[in-house]
Amino acid sequence: MGVVGPSFEGVKNTTDKLSQETLLHYDLQGNGAFEHLSSNMFDIYTTVLLLLASPLGSPYYPARTCRDLLISHPKLPDGYYYIDPNEGCPADAIKVFCNFTAGGSTCVTPTRDQLPFQRWTTRIKYYRRKYLWWRRYKGGHMINYSAGKVQLKILRYFSKFAVQKFKFKCMGVVAAYDTQYNSYTSSLKYRGDDGSVHKLLDGEASYYISNDGCQFKTMEEAETEFTIRTNDLSMLPVRDFSVANVKKFSKFGLNIGPVCYL
């Protein structure tokens, strides 16, 4: 017969001396602090976690979402923590930014958050296409994120809406409004996580545009900031984008913000 673990009463008494805050402190240190604890204390620590079902947001004890982590530890500051939406092996836990100030928003960052402001070349003649997806340009590719598709899909299941912010840098092209034609017909297109294609201000999501410097289509660098907010969670994160009427002298770039779920 194996060694019997600590009794419930023993664990209960121990929790009076070993608070969750202390456990959280030790676990987040990541400096081998537990090596100095006895094996019996480690057993108690593990049992306490199981009894309280309280995630720590660390690599070995990730939370399901930032919202769950906030419920367990309401005094934690905003910052980077680990989550595991599929609640399987912690080996596939992902590092995200938890915005507790915003109610426990889980923000997944892109693996490359800045696409350089430059002239983008392609073998496809510009005049043959009004729109061309960024991945079709030399050096372009689909936009990837720190979480895989499976984890994102499960994270969306526990969320009600998603938000993502962008800053589009331009020269000779527009992002949203075009003052020359007094219309939005040439506004940016983007491809959602499910492969669906959308266009800024198409009515399929809530769009917030500020500092629309690209509307004048001048030969000087300008920028337009915009935010996409939607209850159709499959629309985000953005995987690709397309700029209209790109000429040989045109330049553009994009700063990609994290996609945040709540």
PDB file of N, CA and C in Angstrom, residues 100-203:
ATOM      1  N   PHE A 100      -6.619  43.072 -16.320  1.00  0.00           N
ATOM      2  CA  PHE A 100      -7.583  42.953 -15.233  1.00  0.00           C
ATOM      3  C   PHE A 100      -8.351  44.255 -15.038  1.00  0.00           C
ATOM      4  N   THR A 101      -7.725  45.367 -15.394  1.00  0.00           N
ATOM      5  CA  THR A 101      -8.394  46.661 -15.289  1.00  0.00           C
ATOM      6  C   THR A 101      -9.636  46.700 -16.167  1.00  0.00           C
ATOM      7  N   ALA A 102      -9.592  45.974 -17.288  1.00  0.00           N
ATOM      8  CA  ALA A 102     -10.727  45.926 -18.219  1.00  0.00           C
ATOM      9  C   ALA A 102     -11.666  44.765 -17.908  1.00  0.00           C
ATOM     10  N   GLY A 103     -11.572  44.202 -16.717  1.00  0.00           N
ATOM     11  CA  GLY A 103     -12.488  43.144 -16.320  1.00  0.00           C
ATOM     12  C   GLY A 103     -11.981  41.739 -16.548  1.00  0.00           C
ATOM     13  N   GLY A 104     -10.689  41.594 -16.839  1.00  0.00           N
ATOM     14  CA  GLY A 104     -10.128  40.267 -17.055  1.00  0.00           C
ATOM     15  C   GLY A 104     -10.016  39.899 -18.517  1.00  0.00           C
ATOM     16  N   SER A 105      -9.743  40.872 -19.359  1.00  0.00           N
ATOM     17  CA  SER A 105      -9.613  40.641 -20.791  1.00  0.00           C
ATOM     18  C   SER A 105      -8.354  39.830 -21.093  1.00  0.00           C
ATOM     19  N   THR A 106      -8.492  38.809 -21.948  1.00  0.00           N
ATOM     20  CA  THR A 106      -7.372  37.956 -22.352  1.00  0.00           C
ATOM     21  C   THR A 106      -6.862  38.422 -23.706  1.00  0.00           C
ATOM     22  N   CYS A 107      -5.624  38.909 -23.759  1.00  0.00           N
ATOM     23  CA  CYS A 107      -5.073  39.499 -24.978  1.00  0.00           C
ATOM     24  C   CYS A 107      -3.953  38.627 -25.543  1.00  0.00           C
ATOM     25  N   VAL A 108      -4.166  38.144 -26.766  1.00  0.00           N
ATOM     26  CA  VAL A 108      -3.206  37.277 -27.449  1.00  0.00           C
ATOM     27  C   VAL A 108      -2.414  38.120 -28.445  1.00  0.00           C
ATOM     28  N   THR A 109      -1.109  38.096 -28.335  1.00  0.00           N
ATOM     29  CA  THR A 109      -0.264  38.967 -29.147  1.00  0.00           C
ATOM     30  C   THR A 109       0.140  38.303 -30.462  1.00  0.00           C
ATOM     31  N   PRO A 110       0.341  39.104 -31.513  1.00  0.00           N
ATOM     32  CA  PRO A 110       0.858  38.555 -32.778  1.00  0.00           C
ATOM     33  C   PRO A 110       2.334  38.220 -32.626  1.00  0.00           C
ATOM     34  N   THR A 111       2.805  37.249 -33.385  1.00  0.00           N
ATOM     35  CA  THR A 111       4.222  36.890 -33.315  1.00  0.00           C
ATOM     36  C   THR A 111       5.096  37.964 -33.955  1.00  0.00           C
ATOM     37  N   ARG A 112       4.503  38.755 -34.819  1.00  0.00           N
ATOM     38  CA  ARG A 112       5.200  39.884 -35.450  1.00  0.00           C
ATOM     39  C   ARG A 112       4.226  41.051 -35.449  1.00  0.00           C
ATOM     40  N   ASP A 113       4.466  42.036 -34.597  1.00  0.00           N
ATOM     41  CA  ASP A 113       3.473  43.090 -34.413  1.00  0.00           C
ATOM     42  C   ASP A 113       3.694  44.321 -35.287  1.00  0.00           C
ATOM     43  N   GLN A 114       4.786  44.360 -36.047  1.00  0.00           N
ATOM     44  CA  GLN A 114       5.038  45.505 -36.918  1.00  0.00           C
ATOM     45  C   GLN A 114       5.443  45.043 -38.313  1.00  0.00           C
ATOM     46  N   LEU A 115       4.683  45.477 -39.304  1.00  0.00           N
ATOM     47  CA  LEU A 115       5.045  45.247 -40.696  1.00  0.00           C
ATOM     48  C   LEU A 115       5.648  46.552 -41.197  1.00  0.00           C
ATOM     49  N   PRO A 116       6.881  46.546 -41.664  1.00  0.00           N
ATOM     50  CA  PRO A 116       7.607  47.785 -41.946  1.00  0.00           C
ATOM     51  C   PRO A 116       6.934  48.672 -42.988  1.00  0.00           C
ATOM     52  N   PHE A 117       7.067  49.973 -42.784  1.00  0.00           N
ATOM     53  CA  PHE A 117       6.560  50.961 -43.730  1.00  0.00           C
ATOM     54  C   PHE A 117       7.538  51.036 -44.895  1.00  0.00           C
ATOM     55  N   GLN A 118       7.104  50.576 -46.073  1.00  0.00           N
ATOM     56  CA  GLN A 118       8.007  50.503 -47.219  1.00  0.00           C
ATOM     57  C   GLN A 118       7.210  50.312 -48.507  1.00  0.00           C
ATOM     58  N   ARG A 119       7.927  50.310 -49.622  1.00  0.00           N
ATOM     59  CA  ARG A 119       7.326  49.930 -50.902  1.00  0.00           C
ATOM     60  C   ARG A 119       7.348  48.408 -50.977  1.00  0.00           C
ATOM     61  N   TRP A 120       6.199  47.814 -51.222  1.00  0.00           N
ATOM     62  CA  TRP A 120       6.098  46.360 -51.294  1.00  0.00           C
ATOM     63  C   TRP A 120       6.029  45.941 -52.757  1.00  0.00           C
ATOM     64  N   THR A 121       6.861  44.991 -53.135  1.00  0.00           N
ATOM     65  CA  THR A 121       6.921  44.560 -54.526  1.00  0.00           C
ATOM     66  C   THR A 121       6.203  43.227 -54.716  1.00  0.00           C
ATOM     67  N   THR A 122       5.729  43.013 -55.935  1.00  0.00           N
ATOM     68  CA  THR A 122       5.038  41.777 -56.281  1.00  0.00           C
ATOM     69  C   THR A 122       5.213  41.499 -57.763  1.00  0.00           C
ATOM     70  N   ARG A 123       5.115  40.231 -58.138  1.00  0.00           N
ATOM     71  CA  ARG A 123       5.206  39.870 -59.548  1.00  0.00           C
ATOM     72  C   ARG A 123       3.886  40.117 -60.277  1.00  0.00           C
ATOM     73  N   ILE A 124       2.817  40.345 -59.508  1.00  0.00           N
ATOM     74  CA  ILE A 124       1.515  40.638 -60.113  1.00  0.00           C
ATOM     75  C   ILE A 124       1.472  42.117 -60.473  1.00  0.00           C
ATOM     76  N   LYS A 125       1.100  42.446 -61.697  1.00  0.00           N
ATOM     77  CA  LYS A 125       1.058  43.845 -62.113  1.00  0.00           C
ATOM     78  C   LYS A 125      -0.004  44.596 -61.315  1.00  0.00           C
ATOM     79  N   TYR A 126       0.387  45.745 -60.778  1.00  0.00           N
ATOM     80  CA  TYR A 126      -0.481  46.509 -59.897  1.00  0.00           C
ATOM     81  C   TYR A 126      -1.810  46.860 -60.560  1.00  0.00           C
ATOM     82  N   TYR A 127      -1.764  47.243 -61.839  1.00  0.00           N
ATOM     83  CA  TYR A 127      -2.979  47.744 -62.469  1.00  0.00           C
ATOM     84  C   TYR A 127      -4.001  46.644 -62.743  1.00  0.00           C
ATOM     85  N   ARG A 128      -3.615  45.373 -62.592  1.00  0.00           N
ATOM     86  CA  ARG A 128      -4.546  44.277 -62.852  1.00  0.00           C
ATOM     87  C   ARG A 128      -5.445  43.976 -61.654  1.00  0.00           C
ATOM     88  N   ARG A 129      -5.079  44.426 -60.500  1.00  0.00           N
ATOM     89  CA  ARG A 129      -5.848  44.143 -59.293  1.00  0.00           C
ATOM     90  C   ARG A 129      -6.099  45.433 -58.522  1.00  0.00           C
ATOM     91  N   LYS A 130      -7.363  45.700 -58.180  1.00  0.00           N
ATOM     92  CA  LYS A 130      -7.619  46.846 -57.316  1.00  0.00           C
ATOM     93  C   LYS A 130      -7.127  46.541 -55.908  1.00  0.00           C
ATOM     94  N   TYR A 131      -7.363  45.299 -55.457  1.00  0.00           N
ATOM     95  CA  TYR A 131      -6.915  44.858 -54.135  1.00  0.00           C
ATOM     96  C   TYR A 131      -5.917  43.716 -54.291  1.00  0.00           C
ATOM     97  N   LEU A 132      -4.951  43.664 -53.393  1.00  0.00           N
ATOM     98  CA  LEU A 132      -3.998  42.566 -53.374  1.00  0.00           C
ATOM     99  C   LEU A 132      -3.662  42.252 -51.916  1.00  0.00           C
ATOM    100  N   TRP A 133      -3.820  40.983 -51.526  1.00  0.00           N
ATOM    101  CA  TRP A 133      -3.560  40.592 -50.138  1.00  0.00           C
ATOM    102  C   TRP A 133      -2.079  40.723 -49.823  1.00  0.00           C
ATOM    103  N   TRP A 134      -1.785  41.114 -48.589  1.00  0.00           N
ATOM    104  CA  TRP A 134      -0.395  41.370 -48.196  1.00  0.00           C
ATOM    105  C   TRP A 134       0.476  40.130 -48.378  1.00  0.00           C
ATOM    106  N   ARG A 135      -0.072  38.952 -48.149  1.00  0.00           N
ATOM    107  CA  ARG A 135       0.730  37.731 -48.284  1.00  0.00           C
ATOM    108  C   ARG A 135       1.197  37.499 -49.721  1.00  0.00           C
ATOM    109  N   ARG A 136       0.607  38.198 -50.693  1.00  0.00           N
ATOM    110  CA  ARG A 136       0.997  38.036 -52.094  1.00  0.00           C
ATOM    111  C   ARG A 136       2.194  38.913 -52.466  1.00  0.00           C
ATOM    112  N   TYR A 137       2.561  39.831 -51.570  1.00  0.00           N
ATOM    113  CA  TYR A 137       3.736  40.662 -51.818  1.00  0.00           C
ATOM    114  C   TYR A 137       4.998  39.917 -51.392  1.00  0.00           C
ATOM    115  N   LYS A 138       6.121  40.314 -51.944  1.00  0.00           N
ATOM    116  CA  LYS A 138       7.395  39.718 -51.563  1.00  0.00           C
ATOM    117  C   LYS A 138       7.668  40.020 -50.089  1.00  0.00           C
ATOM    118  N   GLY A 139       7.861  38.976 -49.298  1.00  0.00           N
ATOM    119  CA  GLY A 139       8.080  39.141 -47.861  1.00  0.00           C
ATOM    120  C   GLY A 139       6.806  39.105 -47.046  1.00  0.00           C
ATOM    121  N   GLY A 140       5.654  39.056 -47.704  1.00  0.00           N
ATOM    122  CA  GLY A 140       4.383  39.010 -46.992  1.00  0.00           C
ATOM    123  C   GLY A 140       4.008  37.594 -46.584  1.00  0.00           C
ATOM    124  N   HIS A 141       3.110  37.462 -45.631  1.00  0.00           N
ATOM    125  CA  HIS A 141       2.664  36.146 -45.164  1.00  0.00           C
ATOM    126  C   HIS A 141       1.410  36.323 -44.315  1.00  0.00           C
ATOM    127  N   MET A 142       0.778  35.231 -43.974  1.00  0.00           N
ATOM    128  CA  MET A 142      -0.363  35.288 -43.070  1.00  0.00           C
ATOM    129  C   MET A 142       0.116  35.751 -41.697  1.00  0.00           C
ATOM    130  N   ILE A 143      -0.715  36.485 -40.994  1.00  0.00           N
ATOM    131  CA  ILE A 143      -0.354  37.007 -39.676  1.00  0.00           C
ATOM    132  C   ILE A 143      -0.611  35.926 -38.628  1.00  0.00           C
ATOM    133  N   ASN A 144       0.423  35.573 -37.879  1.00  0.00           N
ATOM    134  CA  ASN A 144       0.322  34.528 -36.866  1.00  0.00           C
ATOM    135  C   ASN A 144       0.314  35.118 -35.463  1.00  0.00           C
ATOM    136  N   TYR A 145      -0.150  34.313 -34.520  1.00  0.00           N
ATOM    137  CA  TYR A 145      -0.288  34.767 -33.133  1.00  0.00           C
ATOM    138  C   TYR A 145       0.330  33.752 -32.178  1.00  0.00           C
ATOM    139  N   SER A 146       0.500  34.170 -30.933  1.00  0.00           N
ATOM    140  CA  SER A 146       1.167  33.317 -29.947  1.00  0.00           C
ATOM    141  C   SER A 146       0.332  32.108 -29.559  1.00  0.00           C
ATOM    142  N   ALA A 147      -0.945  32.105 -29.901  1.00  0.00           N
ATOM    143  CA  ALA A 147      -1.825  30.965 -29.622  1.00  0.00           C
ATOM    144  C   ALA A 147      -2.198  30.272 -30.921  1.00  0.00           C
ATOM    145  N   GLY A 148      -2.263  28.949 -30.884  1.00  0.00           N
ATOM    146  CA  GLY A 148      -2.670  28.185 -32.047  1.00  0.00           C
ATOM    147  C   GLY A 148      -4.171  28.262 -32.275  1.00  0.00           C
ATOM    148  N   LYS A 149      -4.615  27.749 -33.409  1.00  0.00           N
ATOM    149  CA  LYS A 149      -6.031  27.837 -33.769  1.00  0.00           C
ATOM    150  C   LYS A 149      -6.937  27.106 -32.777  1.00  0.00           C
ATOM    151  N   VAL A 150      -6.479  25.967 -32.245  1.00  0.00           N
ATOM    152  CA  VAL A 150      -7.308  25.208 -31.307  1.00  0.00           C
ATOM    153  C   VAL A 150      -7.524  26.002 -30.022  1.00  0.00           C
ATOM    154  N   GLN A 151      -6.441  26.547 -29.467  1.00  0.00           N
ATOM    155  CA  GLN A 151      -6.566  27.330 -28.239  1.00  0.00           C
ATOM    156  C   GLN A 151      -7.416  28.577 -28.468  1.00  0.00           C
ATOM    157  N   LEU A 152      -7.261  29.223 -29.616  1.00  0.00           N
ATOM    158  CA  LEU A 152      -8.073  30.400 -29.921  1.00  0.00           C
ATOM    159  C   LEU A 152      -9.551  30.039 -30.025  1.00  0.00           C
ATOM    160  N   LYS A 153      -9.832  28.907 -30.648  1.00  0.00           N
ATOM    161  CA  LYS A 153     -11.221  28.484 -30.809  1.00  0.00           C
ATOM    162  C   LYS A 153     -11.878  28.246 -29.454  1.00  0.00           C
ATOM    163  N   ILE A 154     -11.164  27.606 -28.547  1.00  0.00           N
ATOM    164  CA  ILE A 154     -11.721  27.342 -27.219  1.00  0.00           C
ATOM    165  C   ILE A 154     -11.826  28.632 -26.418  1.00  0.00           C
ATOM    166  N   LEU A 155     -10.835  29.513 -26.563  1.00  0.00           N
ATOM    167  CA  LEU A 155     -10.885  30.800 -25.871  1.00  0.00           C
ATOM    168  C   LEU A 155     -12.107  31.595 -26.310  1.00  0.00           C
ATOM    169  N   ARG A 156     -12.431  31.548 -27.585  1.00  0.00           N
ATOM    170  CA  ARG A 156     -13.625  32.243 -28.081  1.00  0.00           C
ATOM    171  C   ARG A 156     -14.895  31.663 -27.465  1.00  0.00           C
ATOM    172  N   TYR A 157     -14.883  30.367 -27.195  1.00  0.00           N
ATOM    173  CA  TYR A 157     -16.052  29.712 -26.605  1.00  0.00           C
ATOM    174  C   TYR A 157     -16.383  30.310 -25.234  1.00  0.00           C
ATOM    175  N   PHE A 158     -15.356  30.748 -24.512  1.00  0.00           N
ATOM    176  CA  PHE A 158     -15.556  31.312 -23.174  1.00  0.00           C
ATOM    177  C   PHE A 158     -15.684  32.838 -23.199  1.00  0.00           C
ATOM    178  N   SER A 159     -15.795  33.426 -24.381  1.00  0.00           N
ATOM    179  CA  SER A 159     -15.821  34.886 -24.507  1.00  0.00           C
ATOM    180  C   SER A 159     -17.115  35.364 -25.157  1.00  0.00           C
ATOM    181  N   LYS A 160     -17.406  36.644 -24.960  1.00  0.00           N
ATOM    182  CA  LYS A 160     -18.612  37.244 -25.532  1.00  0.00           C
ATOM    183  C   LYS A 160     -18.294  38.193 -26.683  1.00  0.00           C
ATOM    184  N   PHE A 161     -17.116  38.814 -26.656  1.00  0.00           N
ATOM    185  CA  PHE A 161     -16.740  39.702 -27.751  1.00  0.00           C
ATOM    186  C   PHE A 161     -15.223  39.766 -27.863  1.00  0.00           C
ATOM    187  N   ALA A 162     -14.760  40.296 -28.996  1.00  0.00           N
ATOM    188  CA  ALA A 162     -13.328  40.419 -29.255  1.00  0.00           C
ATOM    189  C   ALA A 162     -13.026  41.816 -29.783  1.00  0.00           C
ATOM    190  N   VAL A 163     -11.826  42.306 -29.475  1.00  0.00           N
ATOM    191  CA  VAL A 163     -11.392  43.640 -29.901  1.00  0.00           C
ATOM    192  C   VAL A 163      -9.950  43.559 -30.385  1.00  0.00           C
ATOM    193  N   GLN A 164      -9.641  44.279 -31.468  1.00  0.00           N
ATOM    194  CA  GLN A 164      -8.262  44.350 -31.945  1.00  0.00           C
ATOM    195  C   GLN A 164      -8.005  45.733 -32.538  1.00  0.00           C
ATOM    196  N   LYS A 165      -6.844  46.301 -32.203  1.00  0.00           N
ATOM    197  CA  LYS A 165      -6.482  47.646 -32.658  1.00  0.00           C
ATOM    198  C   LYS A 165      -5.325  47.591 -33.650  1.00  0.00           C
ATOM    199  N   PHE A 166      -5.326  48.567 -34.571  1.00  0.00           N
ATOM    200  CA  PHE A 166      -4.298  48.641 -35.603  1.00  0.00           C
ATOM    201  C   PHE A 166      -3.889  50.094 -35.842  1.00  0.00           C
ATOM    202  N   LYS A 167      -2.667  50.253 -36.358  1.00  0.00           N
ATOM    203  CA  LYS A 167      -2.204  51.556 -36.835  1.00  0.00           C
ATOM    204  C   LYS A 167      -1.635  51.334 -38.234  1.00  0.00           C
ATOM    205  N   PHE A 168      -2.331  51.881 -39.230  1.00  0.00           N
ATOM    206  CA  PHE A 168      -1.931  51.715 -40.626  1.00  0.00           C
ATOM    207  C   PHE A 168      -1.121  52.930 -41.058  1.00  0.00           C
ATOM    208  N   LYS A 169       0.089  52.696 -41.561  1.00  0.00           N
ATOM    209  CA  LYS A 169       0.946  53.768 -42.054  1.00  0.00           C
ATOM    210  C   LYS A 169       0.880  53.777 -43.577  1.00  0.00           C
ATOM    211  N   CYS A 170       0.811  54.968 -44.153  1.00  0.00           N
ATOM    212  CA  CYS A 170       0.510  55.042 -45.577  1.00  0.00           C
ATOM    213  C   CYS A 170       1.253  56.171 -46.282  1.00  0.00           C
ATOM    214  N   MET A 171       1.379  56.015 -47.593  1.00  0.00           N
ATOM    215  CA  MET A 171       1.822  57.071 -48.497  1.00  0.00           C
ATOM    216  C   MET A 171       1.247  56.744 -49.871  1.00  0.00           C
ATOM    217  N   GLY A 172       0.316  57.572 -50.335  1.00  0.00           N
ATOM    218  CA  GLY A 172      -0.287  57.362 -51.647  1.00  0.00           C
ATOM    219  C   GLY A 172      -1.415  56.354 -51.682  1.00  0.00           C
ATOM    220  N   VAL A 173      -1.843  55.845 -50.513  1.00  0.00           N
ATOM    221  CA  VAL A 173      -2.978  54.919 -50.436  1.00  0.00           C
ATOM    222  C   VAL A 173      -3.854  55.326 -49.254  1.00  0.00           C
ATOM    223  N   VAL A 174      -5.100  54.841 -49.240  1.00  0.00           N
ATOM    224  CA  VAL A 174      -6.017  55.182 -48.154  1.00  0.00           C
ATOM    225  C   VAL A 174      -6.236  53.971 -47.259  1.00  0.00           C
ATOM    226  N   ALA A 175      -6.710  54.259 -46.042  1.00  0.00           N
ATOM    227  CA  ALA A 175      -7.063  53.195 -45.103  1.00  0.00           C
ATOM    228  C   ALA A 175      -8.575  53.049 -44.999  1.00  0.00           C
ATOM    229  N   ALA A 176      -9.276  54.184 -44.921  1.00  0.00           N
ATOM    230  CA  ALA A 176     -10.736  54.153 -44.771  1.00  0.00           C
ATOM    231  C   ALA A 176     -11.386  55.141 -45.746  1.00  0.00           C
ATOM    232  N   TYR A 177     -11.459  56.404 -45.346  1.00  0.00           N
ATOM    233  CA  TYR A 177     -12.116  57.412 -46.187  1.00  0.00           C
ATOM    234  C   TYR A 177     -11.160  57.933 -47.255  1.00  0.00           C
ATOM    235  N   ASP A 178     -11.712  58.184 -48.444  1.00  0.00           N
ATOM    236  CA  ASP A 178     -10.939  58.714 -49.568  1.00  0.00           C
ATOM    237  C   ASP A 178     -11.524  60.078 -49.937  1.00  0.00           C
ATOM    238  N   THR A 179     -10.802  61.155 -49.603  1.00  0.00           N
ATOM    239  CA  THR A 179     -11.325  62.498 -49.866  1.00  0.00           C
ATOM    240  C   THR A 179     -11.410  62.793 -51.361  1.00  0.00           C
ATOM    241  N   GLN A 180     -10.567  62.167 -52.156  1.00  0.00           N
ATOM    242  CA  GLN A 180     -10.579  62.423 -53.596  1.00  0.00           C
ATOM    243  C   GLN A 180     -11.912  62.016 -54.223  1.00  0.00           C
ATOM    244  N   TYR A 181     -12.456  60.878 -53.766  1.00  0.00           N
ATOM    245  CA  TYR A 181     -13.712  60.380 -54.325  1.00  0.00           C
ATOM    246  C   TYR A 181     -14.884  60.507 -53.350  1.00  0.00           C
ATOM    247  N   ASN A 182     -14.607  61.101 -52.186  1.00  0.00           N
ATOM    248  CA  ASN A 182     -15.654  61.339 -51.192  1.00  0.00           C
ATOM    249  C   ASN A 182     -16.415  60.049 -50.866  1.00  0.00           C
ATOM    250  N   SER A 183     -15.660  58.976 -50.583  1.00  0.00           N
ATOM    251  CA  SER A 183     -16.299  57.685 -50.324  1.00  0.00           C
ATOM    252  C   SER A 183     -15.373  56.769 -49.523  1.00  0.00           C
ATOM    253  N   TYR A 184     -15.944  55.617 -49.119  1.00  0.00           N
ATOM    254  CA  TYR A 184     -15.182  54.588 -48.408  1.00  0.00           C
ATOM    255  C   TYR A 184     -14.980  53.349 -49.279  1.00  0.00           C
ATOM    256  N   THR A 185     -15.168  53.482 -50.572  1.00  0.00           N
ATOM    257  CA  THR A 185     -15.124  52.317 -51.457  1.00  0.00           C
ATOM    258  C   THR A 185     -13.736  51.673 -51.537  1.00  0.00           C
ATOM    259  N   SER A 186     -12.688  52.409 -51.190  1.00  0.00           N
ATOM    260  CA  SER A 186     -11.327  51.862 -51.267  1.00  0.00           C
ATOM    261  C   SER A 186     -10.742  51.558 -49.891  1.00  0.00           C
ATOM    262  N   SER A 187     -11.592  51.418 -48.882  1.00  0.00           N
ATOM    263  CA  SER A 187     -11.093  51.149 -47.533  1.00  0.00           C
ATOM    264  C   SER A 187     -10.473  49.756 -47.439  1.00  0.00           C
ATOM    265  N   LEU A 188      -9.662  49.553 -46.431  1.00  0.00           N
ATOM    266  CA  LEU A 188      -8.925  48.302 -46.260  1.00  0.00           C
ATOM    267  C   LEU A 188      -9.855  47.099 -46.148  1.00  0.00           C
ATOM    268  N   LYS A 189      -9.412  45.989 -46.708  1.00  0.00           N
ATOM    269  CA  LYS A 189     -10.068  44.703 -46.488  1.00  0.00           C
ATOM    270  C   LYS A 189      -9.207  43.884 -45.533  1.00  0.00           C
ATOM    271  N   TYR A 190      -9.834  42.963 -44.822  1.00  0.00           N
ATOM    272  CA  TYR A 190      -9.066  42.073 -43.958  1.00  0.00           C
ATOM    273  C   TYR A 190      -9.710  40.692 -43.940  1.00  0.00           C
ATOM    274  N   ARG A 191      -8.880  39.701 -43.682  1.00  0.00           N
ATOM    275  CA  ARG A 191      -9.337  38.312 -43.629  1.00  0.00           C
ATOM    276  C   ARG A 191      -9.373  37.858 -42.175  1.00  0.00           C
ATOM    277  N   GLY A 192     -10.522  37.334 -41.752  1.00  0.00           N
ATOM    278  CA  GLY A 192     -10.688  36.897 -40.377  1.00  0.00           C
ATOM    279  C   GLY A 192     -10.050  35.551 -40.101  1.00  0.00           C
ATOM    280  N   ASP A 193     -10.120  35.126 -38.854  1.00  0.00           N
ATOM    281  CA  ASP A 193      -9.503  33.861 -38.453  1.00  0.00           C
ATOM    282  C   ASP A 193     -10.153  32.670 -39.142  1.00  0.00           C
ATOM    283  N   ASP A 194     -11.431  32.804 -39.508  1.00  0.00           N
ATOM    284  CA  ASP A 194     -12.139  31.709 -40.178  1.00  0.00           C
ATOM    285  C   ASP A 194     -12.024  31.780 -41.698  1.00  0.00           C
ATOM    286  N   GLY A 195     -11.220  32.717 -42.204  1.00  0.00           N
ATOM    287  CA  GLY A 195     -11.036  32.853 -43.645  1.00  0.00           C
ATOM    288  C   GLY A 195     -12.007  33.805 -44.311  1.00  0.00           C
ATOM    289  N   SER A 196     -12.987  34.309 -43.570  1.00  0.00           N
ATOM    290  CA  SER A 196     -13.966  35.230 -44.142  1.00  0.00           C
ATOM    291  C   SER A 196     -13.322  36.582 -44.438  1.00  0.00           C
ATOM    292  N   VAL A 197     -13.823  37.261 -45.476  1.00  0.00           N
ATOM    293  CA  VAL A 197     -13.279  38.548 -45.903  1.00  0.00           C
ATOM    294  C   VAL A 197     -14.230  39.663 -45.493  1.00  0.00           C
ATOM    295  N   HIS A 198     -13.663  40.724 -44.923  1.00  0.00           N
ATOM    296  CA  HIS A 198     -14.453  41.861 -44.461  1.00  0.00           C
ATOM    297  C   HIS A 198     -13.782  43.154 -44.908  1.00  0.00           C
ATOM    298  N   LYS A 199     -14.514  44.234 -44.761  1.00  0.00           N
ATOM    299  CA  LYS A 199     -14.021  45.538 -45.183  1.00  0.00           C
ATOM    300  C   LYS A 199     -14.340  46.553 -44.104  1.00  0.00           C
ATOM    301  N   LEU A 200     -13.416  47.468 -43.861  1.00  0.00           N
ATOM    302  CA  LEU A 200     -13.664  48.491 -42.848  1.00  0.00           C
ATOM    303  C   LEU A 200     -14.971  49.224 -43.143  1.00  0.00           C
ATOM    304  N   LEU A 201     -15.763  49.406 -42.088  1.00  0.00           N
ATOM    305  CA  LEU A 201     -17.042  50.119 -42.166  1.00  0.00           C
ATOM    306  C   LEU A 201     -18.068  49.387 -43.028  1.00  0.00           C
ATOM    307  N   ASP A 202     -17.980  48.045 -43.073  1.00  0.00           N
ATOM    308  CA  ASP A 202     -18.950  47.270 -43.851  1.00  0.00           C
ATOM    309  C   ASP A 202     -20.209  46.943 -43.059  1.00  0.00           C
ATOM    310  N   GLY A 203     -20.257  47.358 -41.792  1.00  0.00           N
ATOM    311  CA  GLY A 203     -21.435  47.117 -40.972  1.00  0.00           C
ATOM    312  C   GLY A 203     -21.465  45.755 -40.309  1.00  0.00           C
TER     313      GLY A 203
END
